[in-house]
mmCIF file of C-alpha atoms in Angstrom:
data_model
loop_
_atom_site.group_PDB
_atom_site.id
_atom_site.type_symbol
_atom_site.label_atom_id
_atom_site.label_comp_id
_atom_site.label_asym_id
_atom_site.label_seq_id
_atom_site.Cartn_x
_atom_site.Cartn_y
_atom_site.Cartn_z
ATOM 1 C CA MET N 162 -96.260 37.566 109.530
ATOM 2 C CA MET N 163 -94.644 39.851 107.120
ATOM 3 C CA SER N 164 -96.321 42.908 105.659
ATOM 4 C CA ARG N 165 -93.655 44.212 103.210
ATOM 5 C CA PRO N 166 -94.268 47.455 101.409
ATOM 6 C CA ALA N 167 -93.615 45.954 97.891
ATOM 7 C CA VAL N 168 -93.047 49.273 95.927
ATOM 8 C CA HIS N 169 -94.321 52.081 97.986
ATOM 9 C CA PRO N 170 -91.671 53.817 99.989
ATOM 10 C CA LEU N 171 -94.127 55.200 102.520
ATOM 11 C CA ASP N 172 -96.914 53.281 104.238
ATOM 12 C CA SER N 173 -99.138 56.175 104.997
ATOM 13 C CA SER N 174 -102.104 55.233 102.677
ATOM 14 C CA SER N 175 -104.031 53.695 105.583
ATOM 15 C CA THR N 176 -107.200 55.125 106.720
ATOM 16 C CA THR N 177 -106.106 56.046 110.219
ATOM 17 C CA ILE N 178 -106.288 59.733 111.144
ATOM 18 C CA GLU N 179 -104.254 59.844 114.345
ATOM 19 C CA ALA N 180 -100.539 58.812 114.609
ATOM 20 C CA PRO N 181 -99.070 60.816 111.870
ATOM 21 C CA ALA N 182 -95.634 60.358 113.280
ATOM 22 C CA VAL N 183 -95.128 56.769 112.282
ATOM 23 C CA PRO N 184 -91.647 56.390 111.063
ATOM 24 C CA THR N 185 -90.926 54.973 107.531
ATOM 25 C CA VAL N 186 -89.615 51.722 108.689
ATOM 26 C CA ARG N 187 -89.058 49.207 105.846
ATOM 27 C CA MET N 188 -89.450 45.780 107.183
ATOM 28 C CA LYS N 189 -86.707 43.208 106.823
ATOM 29 C CA ASP N 190 -84.149 45.662 105.637
ATOM 30 C CA PHE N 191 -81.019 44.242 107.169
ATOM 31 C CA GLN N 192 -77.985 46.331 106.564
ATOM 32 C CA GLY N 193 -76.066 44.865 103.717
ATOM 33 C CA MET N 194 -79.140 44.103 101.541
ATOM 34 C CA PRO N 195 -79.430 46.125 98.283
ATOM 35 C CA GLY N 196 -80.671 49.626 98.811
ATOM 36 C CA THR N 197 -79.010 50.126 102.331
ATOM 37 C CA THR N 198 -76.063 51.963 103.459
ATOM 38 C CA GLY N 199 -74.391 48.656 104.483
ATOM 39 C CA GLY N 200 -75.085 47.257 101.035
ATOM 40 C CA LEU N 201 -73.478 50.183 99.360
ATOM 41 C CA LEU N 202 -70.310 49.788 101.563
ATOM 42 C CA LEU N 203 -70.121 46.065 100.726
ATOM 43 C CA ARG N 204 -70.383 47.049 97.032
ATOM 44 C CA LEU N 205 -67.599 49.684 97.292
ATOM 45 C CA CYS N 206 -65.370 47.086 99.240
ATOM 46 C CA GLN N 207 -66.001 44.540 96.376
ATOM 47 C CA PHE N 208 -65.314 47.087 93.687
ATOM 48 C CA GLY N 209 -62.152 48.505 95.546
ATOM 49 C CA PHE N 210 -60.496 45.181 96.141
ATOM 50 C CA ALA N 211 -61.308 43.965 92.587
ATOM 51 C CA VAL N 212 -59.782 47.112 91.078
ATOM 52 C CA ILE N 213 -56.737 46.738 93.074
ATOM 53 C CA SER N 214 -56.296 43.118 92.209
ATOM 54 C CA LEU N 215 -56.787 44.046 88.547
ATOM 55 C CA CYS N 216 -54.331 46.875 88.581
ATOM 56 C CA VAL N 217 -51.565 44.882 90.454
ATOM 57 C CA MET N 218 -51.971 41.760 88.279
ATOM 58 C CA ALA N 219 -52.261 43.832 84.815
ATOM 59 C CA THR N 220 -48.976 45.662 85.597
ATOM 60 C CA THR N 221 -46.965 42.508 85.783
ATOM 61 C CA SER N 222 -45.418 42.096 82.276
ATOM 62 C CA ASP N 223 -45.752 38.292 82.172
ATOM 63 C CA PHE N 224 -49.335 37.563 83.305
ATOM 64 C CA PRO N 225 -50.490 36.580 79.833
ATOM 65 C CA SER N 226 -48.047 33.673 79.830
ATOM 66 C CA VAL N 227 -50.025 31.951 82.614
ATOM 67 C CA THR N 228 -53.568 30.845 81.821
ATOM 68 C CA ALA N 229 -54.646 31.165 85.504
ATOM 69 C CA PHE N 230 -53.408 34.733 85.745
ATOM 70 C CA SER N 231 -55.104 35.828 82.513
ATOM 71 C CA TYR N 232 -58.273 34.327 83.950
ATOM 72 C CA LEU N 233 -57.868 36.217 87.180
ATOM 73 C CA VAL N 234 -57.625 39.543 85.251
ATOM 74 C CA ALA N 235 -60.973 38.496 83.400
ATOM 75 C CA ALA N 236 -62.774 37.438 86.521
ATOM 76 C CA VAL N 237 -61.982 40.566 88.605
ATOM 77 C CA SER N 238 -62.767 42.779 85.582
ATOM 78 C CA LEU N 239 -66.206 41.264 85.522
ATOM 79 C CA GLN N 240 -66.446 41.676 89.308
ATOM 80 C CA CYS N 241 -65.416 45.314 89.109
ATOM 81 C CA LEU N 242 -68.191 45.925 86.418
ATOM 82 C CA TRP N 243 -70.824 43.978 88.445
ATOM 83 C CA SER N 244 -69.999 45.724 91.745
ATOM 84 C CA LEU N 245 -69.794 49.245 90.206
ATOM 85 C CA LEU N 246 -73.341 48.552 88.550
ATOM 86 C CA LEU N 247 -74.882 47.498 91.823
ATOM 87 C CA ALA N 248 -73.110 50.358 93.663
ATOM 88 C CA ILE N 249 -74.780 52.870 91.438
ATOM 89 C CA ALA N 250 -78.076 51.153 91.744
ATOM 90 C CA ASP N 251 -77.726 51.336 95.650
ATOM 91 C CA ILE N 252 -76.825 55.024 95.351
ATOM 92 C CA TYR N 253 -79.985 55.602 93.363
ATOM 93 C CA ALA N 254 -82.055 53.599 95.732
ATOM 94 C CA LEU N 255 -80.624 55.570 98.777
ATOM 95 C CA SER N 256 -81.209 59.005 97.048
ATOM 96 C CA VAL N 257 -84.891 58.261 96.260
ATOM 97 C CA ARG N 258 -85.279 56.591 99.598
ATOM 98 C CA ARG N 259 -86.666 53.227 98.079
ATOM 99 C CA SER N 260 -85.485 49.759 98.550
ATOM 100 C CA PHE N 261 -85.333 46.911 96.213
ATOM 101 C CA ARG N 262 -88.385 44.668 97.124
ATOM 102 C CA SER N 263 -89.394 42.849 93.981
ATOM 103 C CA ALA N 264 -88.573 39.224 93.909
ATOM 104 C CA GLY N 265 -87.438 39.452 90.325
ATOM 105 C CA LEU N 266 -84.715 42.101 91.065
ATOM 106 C CA VAL N 267 -83.626 40.118 94.168
ATOM 107 C CA SER N 268 -83.158 37.067 92.205
ATOM 108 C CA LEU N 269 -81.293 38.757 89.434
ATOM 109 C CA PHE N 270 -78.900 40.156 92.170
ATOM 110 C CA THR N 271 -78.622 36.836 93.694
ATOM 111 C CA ILE N 272 -77.772 34.974 90.477
ATOM 112 C CA GLY N 273 -75.335 37.721 89.469
ATOM 113 C CA ASP N 274 -73.567 37.811 92.884
ATOM 114 C CA GLY N 275 -73.416 33.866 92.723
ATOM 115 C CA ILE N 276 -71.857 33.860 89.285
ATOM 116 C CA THR N 277 -69.337 36.698 89.874
ATOM 117 C CA SER N 278 -68.271 35.481 93.285
ATOM 118 C CA THR N 279 -67.797 31.905 92.047
ATOM 119 C CA LEU N 280 -65.688 33.112 89.177
ATOM 120 C CA THR N 281 -63.528 35.464 91.376
ATOM 121 C CA PHE N 282 -63.097 32.612 94.017
ATOM 122 C CA ALA N 283 -62.113 30.118 91.305
ATOM 123 C CA ALA N 284 -59.657 32.624 89.766
ATOM 124 C CA ALA N 285 -58.242 33.503 93.170
ATOM 125 C CA CYS N 286 -57.777 29.933 94.165
ATOM 126 C CA ALA N 287 -56.000 28.992 90.792
ATOM 127 C CA SER N 288 -53.650 32.036 91.257
ATOM 128 C CA ALA N 289 -52.894 31.022 94.722
ATOM 129 C CA GLY N 290 -52.012 27.597 93.660
ATOM 130 C CA ILE N 291 -49.615 28.814 91.097
ATOM 131 C CA THR N 292 -48.176 31.452 93.408
ATOM 132 C CA VAL N 293 -47.285 28.834 95.976
ATOM 133 C CA LEU N 294 -46.057 26.680 93.332
ATOM 134 C CA ILE N 295 -43.684 29.253 92.107
ATOM 135 C CA GLY N 296 -42.777 30.544 95.458
ATOM 136 C CA ASN N 297 -42.555 27.470 97.788
ATOM 137 C CA ASP N 298 -42.430 24.376 95.589
ATOM 138 C CA LEU N 299 -40.055 25.579 92.738
ATOM 139 C CA ASP N 300 -38.418 28.454 94.697
ATOM 140 C CA ARG N 301 -38.130 30.743 91.641
ATOM 141 C CA CYS N 302 -39.314 33.966 93.069
ATOM 142 C CA ASN N 303 -36.070 35.517 91.930
ATOM 143 C CA VAL N 304 -37.136 35.494 88.355
ATOM 144 C CA ASN N 305 -40.961 36.083 88.924
ATOM 145 C CA HIS N 306 -43.097 38.870 90.402
ATOM 146 C CA CYS N 307 -44.055 36.674 93.332
ATOM 147 C CA LYS N 308 -45.039 39.705 95.519
ATOM 148 C CA ARG N 309 -47.440 41.127 92.924
ATOM 149 C CA PHE N 310 -48.850 37.767 92.160
ATOM 150 C CA MET N 311 -49.427 37.279 95.915
ATOM 151 C CA SER N 312 -51.019 40.709 96.431
ATOM 152 C CA ALA N 313 -53.338 40.314 93.361
ATOM 153 C CA THR N 314 -54.485 36.915 94.701
ATOM 154 C CA ALA N 315 -55.177 38.361 98.100
ATOM 155 C CA MET N 316 -57.098 41.263 96.813
ATOM 156 C CA ALA N 317 -59.173 38.799 94.753
ATOM 157 C CA PHE N 318 -59.816 36.737 97.888
ATOM 158 C CA LEU N 319 -60.881 39.831 99.820
ATOM 159 C CA SER N 320 -63.218 40.868 96.992
ATOM 160 C CA TRP N 321 -64.736 37.301 97.029
ATOM 161 C CA PHE N 322 -65.068 37.570 100.733
ATOM 162 C CA SER N 323 -67.032 40.847 100.537
ATOM 163 C CA VAL N 324 -69.369 39.440 97.812
ATOM 164 C CA SER N 325 -70.366 36.576 100.067
ATOM 165 C CA PRO N 326 -72.483 38.555 102.515
ATOM 166 C CA SER N 327 -74.328 40.332 99.664
ATOM 167 C CA PHE N 328 -75.107 36.868 98.076
ATOM 168 C CA PHE N 329 -76.221 35.211 101.268
ATOM 169 C CA LEU N 330 -78.365 38.152 102.443
ATOM 170 C CA ASN N 331 -80.077 38.203 98.970
ATOM 171 C CA PHE N 332 -80.560 34.458 98.869
ATOM 172 C CA TRP N 333 -81.850 34.453 102.451
ATOM 173 C CA SER N 334 -84.395 37.288 101.619
ATOM 174 C CA LEU N 335 -85.459 35.480 98.509
ATOM 175 C CA ALA N 336 -86.145 32.313 100.400
ATOM 176 C CA SER N 337 -87.943 33.946 103.332
ATOM 177 C CA GLN N 338 -90.228 35.814 100.994
ATOM 178 C CA MET A 26 -98.826 29.481 106.258
ATOM 179 C CA MET A 27 -96.685 26.494 106.956
ATOM 180 C CA SER A 28 -97.779 23.801 109.504
ATOM 181 C CA ARG A 29 -94.630 21.628 109.436
ATOM 182 C CA PRO A 30 -94.473 18.455 111.654
ATOM 183 C CA ALA A 31 -91.399 19.389 113.656
ATOM 184 C CA VAL A 32 -90.470 15.901 115.090
ATOM 185 C CA HIS A 33 -93.392 13.628 114.577
ATOM 186 C CA PRO A 34 -93.521 11.476 111.484
ATOM 187 C CA LEU A 35 -97.291 11.268 111.658
ATOM 188 C CA ASP A 36 -99.765 14.129 112.062
ATOM 189 C CA SER A 37 -102.660 12.007 113.415
ATOM 190 C CA SER A 38 -102.726 13.694 116.797
ATOM 191 C CA SER A 39 -105.460 16.083 115.687
ATOM 192 C CA THR A 40 -108.934 15.643 117.334
ATOM 193 C CA THR A 41 -110.853 15.022 114.174
ATOM 194 C CA ILE A 42 -112.636 11.630 114.136
ATOM 195 C CA GLU A 43 -113.309 11.406 110.413
ATOM 196 C CA ALA A 44 -110.778 11.238 107.653
ATOM 197 C CA PRO A 45 -108.430 8.441 109.018
ATOM 198 C CA ALA A 46 -106.946 8.051 105.645
ATOM 199 C CA VAL A 47 -104.789 11.132 105.615
ATOM 200 C CA PRO A 48 -101.566 10.166 104.072
ATOM 201 C CA THR A 49 -98.438 10.823 106.005
ATOM 202 C CA VAL A 50 -97.289 13.679 103.801
ATOM 203 C CA ARG A 51 -94.243 15.555 105.324
ATOM 204 C CA MET A 52 -94.557 19.025 104.037
ATOM 205 C CA LYS A 53 -91.738 20.752 101.973
ATOM 206 C CA ASP A 54 -89.674 17.498 101.434
ATOM 207 C CA PHE A 55 -88.114 18.363 98.312
ATOM 208 C CA GLN A 56 -86.241 15.526 96.729
ATOM 209 C CA GLY A 57 -82.496 16.208 97.558
ATOM 210 C CA MET A 58 -83.024 17.372 101.052
ATOM 211 C CA PRO A 59 -81.609 15.264 103.841
ATOM 212 C CA GLY A 60 -83.779 12.198 104.691
ATOM 213 C CA THR A 61 -85.000 11.867 101.131
ATOM 214 C CA THR A 62 -83.925 9.272 98.502
ATOM 215 C CA GLY A 63 -82.720 12.126 96.196
ATOM 216 C CA GLY A 64 -80.632 13.347 99.160
ATOM 217 C CA LEU A 65 -79.172 9.996 99.621
ATOM 218 C CA LEU A 66 -78.325 9.791 95.867
ATOM 219 C CA LEU A 67 -76.542 13.170 95.963
ATOM 220 C CA ARG A 68 -74.514 12.099 99.016
ATOM 221 C CA LEU A 69 -73.521 8.816 97.354
ATOM 222 C CA CYS A 70 -72.458 10.981 94.129
ATOM 223 C CA GLN A 71 -70.426 13.233 96.241
ATOM 224 C CA PHE A 72 -68.781 10.338 98.056
ATOM 225 C CA GLY A 73 -68.106 8.420 94.901
ATOM 226 C CA PHE A 74 -66.497 11.359 92.942
ATOM 227 C CA ALA A 75 -64.443 12.345 95.991
ATOM 228 C CA VAL A 76 -63.123 8.791 96.498
ATOM 229 C CA ILE A 77 -62.231 8.499 92.746
ATOM 230 C CA SER A 78 -60.438 11.948 92.979
ATOM 231 C CA LEU A 79 -58.613 10.790 96.072
ATOM 232 C CA CYS A 80 -57.463 7.415 94.645
ATOM 233 C CA VAL A 81 -56.378 8.967 91.293
ATOM 234 C CA MET A 82 -54.399 11.716 92.911
ATOM 235 C CA ALA A 83 -52.870 9.571 95.714
ATOM 236 C CA THR A 84 -51.549 7.094 93.190
ATOM 237 C CA THR A 85 -49.366 9.763 91.412
ATOM 238 C CA SER A 86 -46.000 9.464 93.010
ATOM 239 C CA ASP A 87 -45.198 13.136 92.884
ATOM 240 C CA PHE A 88 -48.288 14.833 94.352
ATOM 241 C CA PRO A 89 -46.555 15.670 97.730
ATOM 242 C CA SER A 90 -44.150 17.944 95.822
ATOM 243 C CA VAL A 91 -46.911 20.274 94.766
ATOM 244 C CA THR A 92 -48.704 22.067 97.664
ATOM 245 C CA ALA A 93 -51.966 22.414 95.758
ATOM 246 C CA PHE A 94 -52.171 18.565 94.986
ATOM 247 C CA SER A 95 -51.493 17.744 98.616
ATOM 248 C CA TYR A 96 -54.206 20.163 99.535
ATOM 249 C CA LEU A 97 -56.582 18.452 96.956
ATOM 250 C CA VAL A 98 -55.959 15.156 98.706
ATOM 251 C CA ALA A 99 -56.762 16.634 102.080
ATOM 252 C CA ALA A 100 -59.883 18.455 100.857
ATOM 253 C CA VAL A 101 -61.394 15.551 99.001
ATOM 254 C CA SER A 102 -60.518 13.164 102.020
ATOM 255 C CA LEU A 103 -62.693 15.583 104.262
ATOM 256 C CA GLN A 104 -65.388 15.579 101.638
ATOM 257 C CA CYS A 105 -65.415 11.710 101.629
ATOM 258 C CA LEU A 106 -65.811 11.569 105.368
ATOM 259 C CA TRP A 107 -68.588 14.182 105.472
ATOM 260 C CA SER A 108 -70.525 12.885 102.609
ATOM 261 C CA LEU A 109 -70.267 9.253 103.950
ATOM 262 C CA LEU A 110 -71.399 10.358 107.418
ATOM 263 C CA LEU A 111 -74.495 12.145 105.929
ATOM 264 C CA ALA A 112 -75.237 9.258 103.502
ATOM 265 C CA ILE A 113 -75.369 6.894 106.547
ATOM 266 C CA ALA A 114 -77.600 9.470 108.437
ATOM 267 C CA ASP A 115 -79.896 9.510 105.253
ATOM 268 C CA ILE A 116 -79.982 5.728 105.167
ATOM 269 C CA TYR A 117 -80.907 5.694 108.845
ATOM 270 C CA ALA A 118 -83.748 8.448 108.342
ATOM 271 C CA LEU A 119 -85.074 6.474 105.352
ATOM 272 C CA SER A 120 -85.241 3.115 107.304
ATOM 273 C CA VAL A 121 -87.159 4.664 110.201
ATOM 274 C CA ARG A 122 -89.157 6.754 107.881
ATOM 275 C CA ARG A 123 -88.435 10.154 109.647
ATOM 276 C CA SER A 124 -86.991 13.295 108.035
ATOM 277 C CA PHE A 125 -84.730 15.950 109.498
ATOM 278 C CA ARG A 126 -86.839 18.805 110.521
ATOM 279 C CA SER A 127 -85.096 20.448 113.423
ATOM 280 C CA ALA A 128 -83.567 23.898 112.618
ATOM 281 C CA GLY A 129 -80.318 22.827 114.571
ATOM 282 C CA LEU A 130 -79.716 19.795 112.455
ATOM 283 C CA VAL A 131 -80.375 21.553 109.188
ATOM 284 C CA SER A 132 -78.014 24.467 110.118
ATOM 285 C CA LEU A 133 -75.376 21.955 111.094
ATOM 286 C CA PHE A 134 -75.703 20.185 107.593
ATOM 287 C CA THR A 135 -75.809 23.619 105.898
ATOM 288 C CA ILE A 136 -72.708 24.837 107.598
ATOM 289 C CA GLY A 137 -70.848 21.579 107.060
ATOM 290 C CA ASP A 138 -71.932 21.423 103.296
ATOM 291 C CA GLY A 139 -70.774 24.986 102.914
ATOM 292 C CA ILE A 140 -67.393 24.361 104.469
ATOM 293 C CA THR A 141 -66.565 21.045 102.612
ATOM 294 C CA SER A 142 -67.904 22.291 99.397
ATOM 295 C CA THR A 143 -65.732 25.544 99.510
ATOM 296 C CA LEU A 144 -62.665 23.485 100.390
ATOM 297 C CA THR A 145 -63.220 21.006 97.623
ATOM 298 C CA PHE A 146 -63.936 23.805 95.088
ATOM 299 C CA ALA A 147 -60.823 25.781 96.165
ATOM 300 C CA ALA A 148 -58.596 22.522 95.902
ATOM 301 C CA ALA A 149 -60.047 21.776 92.492
ATOM 302 C CA CYS A 150 -59.570 25.305 91.126
ATOM 303 C CA ALA A 151 -55.933 25.432 92.468
ATOM 304 C CA SER A 152 -55.186 21.910 90.889
ATOM 305 C CA ALA A 153 -56.765 23.010 87.596
ATOM 306 C CA GLY A 154 -54.716 26.112 87.599
ATOM 307 C CA ILE A 155 -51.409 24.048 87.995
ATOM 308 C CA THR A 156 -52.678 21.292 85.606
ATOM 309 C CA VAL A 157 -53.206 23.903 82.841
ATOM 310 C CA LEU A 158 -49.737 25.562 83.683
ATOM 311 C CA ILE A 159 -47.982 22.282 83.403
ATOM 312 C CA GLY A 160 -49.924 21.166 80.290
ATOM 313 C CA ASN A 161 -50.569 24.192 78.211
ATOM 314 C CA ASP A 162 -48.272 27.055 79.392
ATOM 315 C CA LEU A 163 -45.059 25.076 80.081
ATOM 316 C CA ASP A 164 -45.968 21.904 77.955
ATOM 317 C CA ARG A 165 -44.279 19.503 80.112
ATOM 318 C CA CYS A 166 -46.724 16.856 80.182
ATOM 319 C CA ASN A 167 -44.043 14.247 79.130
ATOM 320 C CA VAL A 168 -42.450 14.399 82.387
ATOM 321 C CA ASN A 169 -45.733 14.741 84.491
ATOM 322 C CA HIS A 170 -48.834 12.724 85.195
ATOM 323 C CA CYS A 171 -50.992 15.197 83.322
ATOM 324 C CA LYS A 172 -53.927 12.792 82.646
ATOM 325 C CA ARG A 173 -54.203 11.787 86.233
ATOM 326 C CA PHE A 174 -53.905 15.220 87.507
ATOM 327 C CA MET A 175 -56.769 16.203 85.102
ATOM 328 C CA SER A 176 -58.853 13.289 86.058
ATOM 329 C CA ALA A 177 -58.403 14.033 89.915
ATOM 330 C CA THR A 178 -59.291 17.695 89.277
ATOM 331 C CA ALA A 179 -62.359 16.864 87.187
ATOM 332 C CA MET A 180 -63.701 14.319 89.774
ATOM 333 C CA ALA A 181 -63.103 16.959 92.479
ATOM 334 C CA PHE A 182 -65.211 19.530 90.485
ATOM 335 C CA LEU A 183 -67.871 16.914 89.985
ATOM 336 C CA SER A 184 -67.949 16.173 93.684
ATOM 337 C CA TRP A 185 -68.266 20.046 94.421
ATOM 338 C CA PHE A 186 -71.003 20.026 91.804
ATOM 339 C CA SER A 187 -73.085 17.504 93.560
ATOM 340 C CA VAL A 188 -72.558 19.196 97.015
ATOM 341 C CA SER A 189 -73.951 22.370 95.799
ATOM 342 C CA PRO A 190 -77.597 21.188 95.519
ATOM 343 C CA SER A 191 -77.542 19.835 98.950
ATOM 344 C CA PHE A 192 -76.042 23.137 100.275
ATOM 345 C CA PHE A 193 -78.662 25.273 98.607
ATOM 346 C CA LEU A 194 -81.553 23.099 99.428
ATOM 347 C CA ASN A 195 -80.711 23.093 103.205
ATOM 348 C CA PHE A 196 -80.031 26.770 103.123
ATOM 349 C CA TRP A 197 -83.314 27.439 101.385
ATOM 350 C CA SER A 198 -85.274 25.261 103.935
ATOM 351 C CA LEU A 199 -83.533 27.031 106.760
ATOM 352 C CA ALA A 200 -84.424 30.423 105.410
ATOM 353 C CA SER A 201 -88.073 29.637 104.687
ATOM 354 C CA GLN A 202 -88.627 28.116 108.147
#
């Protein structure tokens, strides 16, 4: 059913003499998987949203006084690092025209995506809970940076939202191998 | 590669005459998947933890004043309903000795598990953020039901923790079909 080129970028090692114009189609390379342009775009989105969230939250003076906000800063920092690392890996894969096919690498990516996305989502939810508590329930936006907290939370959610496709595509390709 | 019995519980419709003692092995029935004893146990765990979380949070008098706690009550109620429904389906499947093999049903279970577990996890994280804010950052446990908030949050986390295996097993079996 699936004849996947495990390591070799070109499949021209067959013994046929005719048909030299076979395109270098890599099977089951959905856009969004590691080593594709879509995957690189997803990584850049994750990185961008996480960086914005980090910057917005870190520039509020009173974020260290709330545990959940400090945790958000830590979680999106990790997300930044991870997404940047995988974006670099994607750029390398695209530049040498290879794709990641080994099960070991794909499981590593899946586990990493799972962990970082869970942490980012948890941090975003905790921050959202506290932002809503300050803004709606206690109505103390006059003495707090409600808008900045909200923006940082929203960006963290967007970052999580763009990690999810990477995670599910990796998990799917791992399970269907 | 995989010859899975789609609907039929017995595979005795082949034309062989010998070998009548072939056991009724259903392929790829990991414990924990719907229609197995492990799956039923997971469902009962989810249901139990969600019910405890719901009861503990609902008996605090001031939960409606905090949005995140009201949301927790709503999310674990949904989790209760969903887990109870699937526990009943599992009991039925076990009693008639069939297993859920159709891709439609498994995708329904996967999507339902994904939605309820995400909602429960989000509610648990938001409640945890606020509980830590009240307890550690503001140090106002003397006027709040900190212990009850903590217990309800912990139970919601445990409920989420026991939904995850169901979700991943369903997703895996869907992808490897």
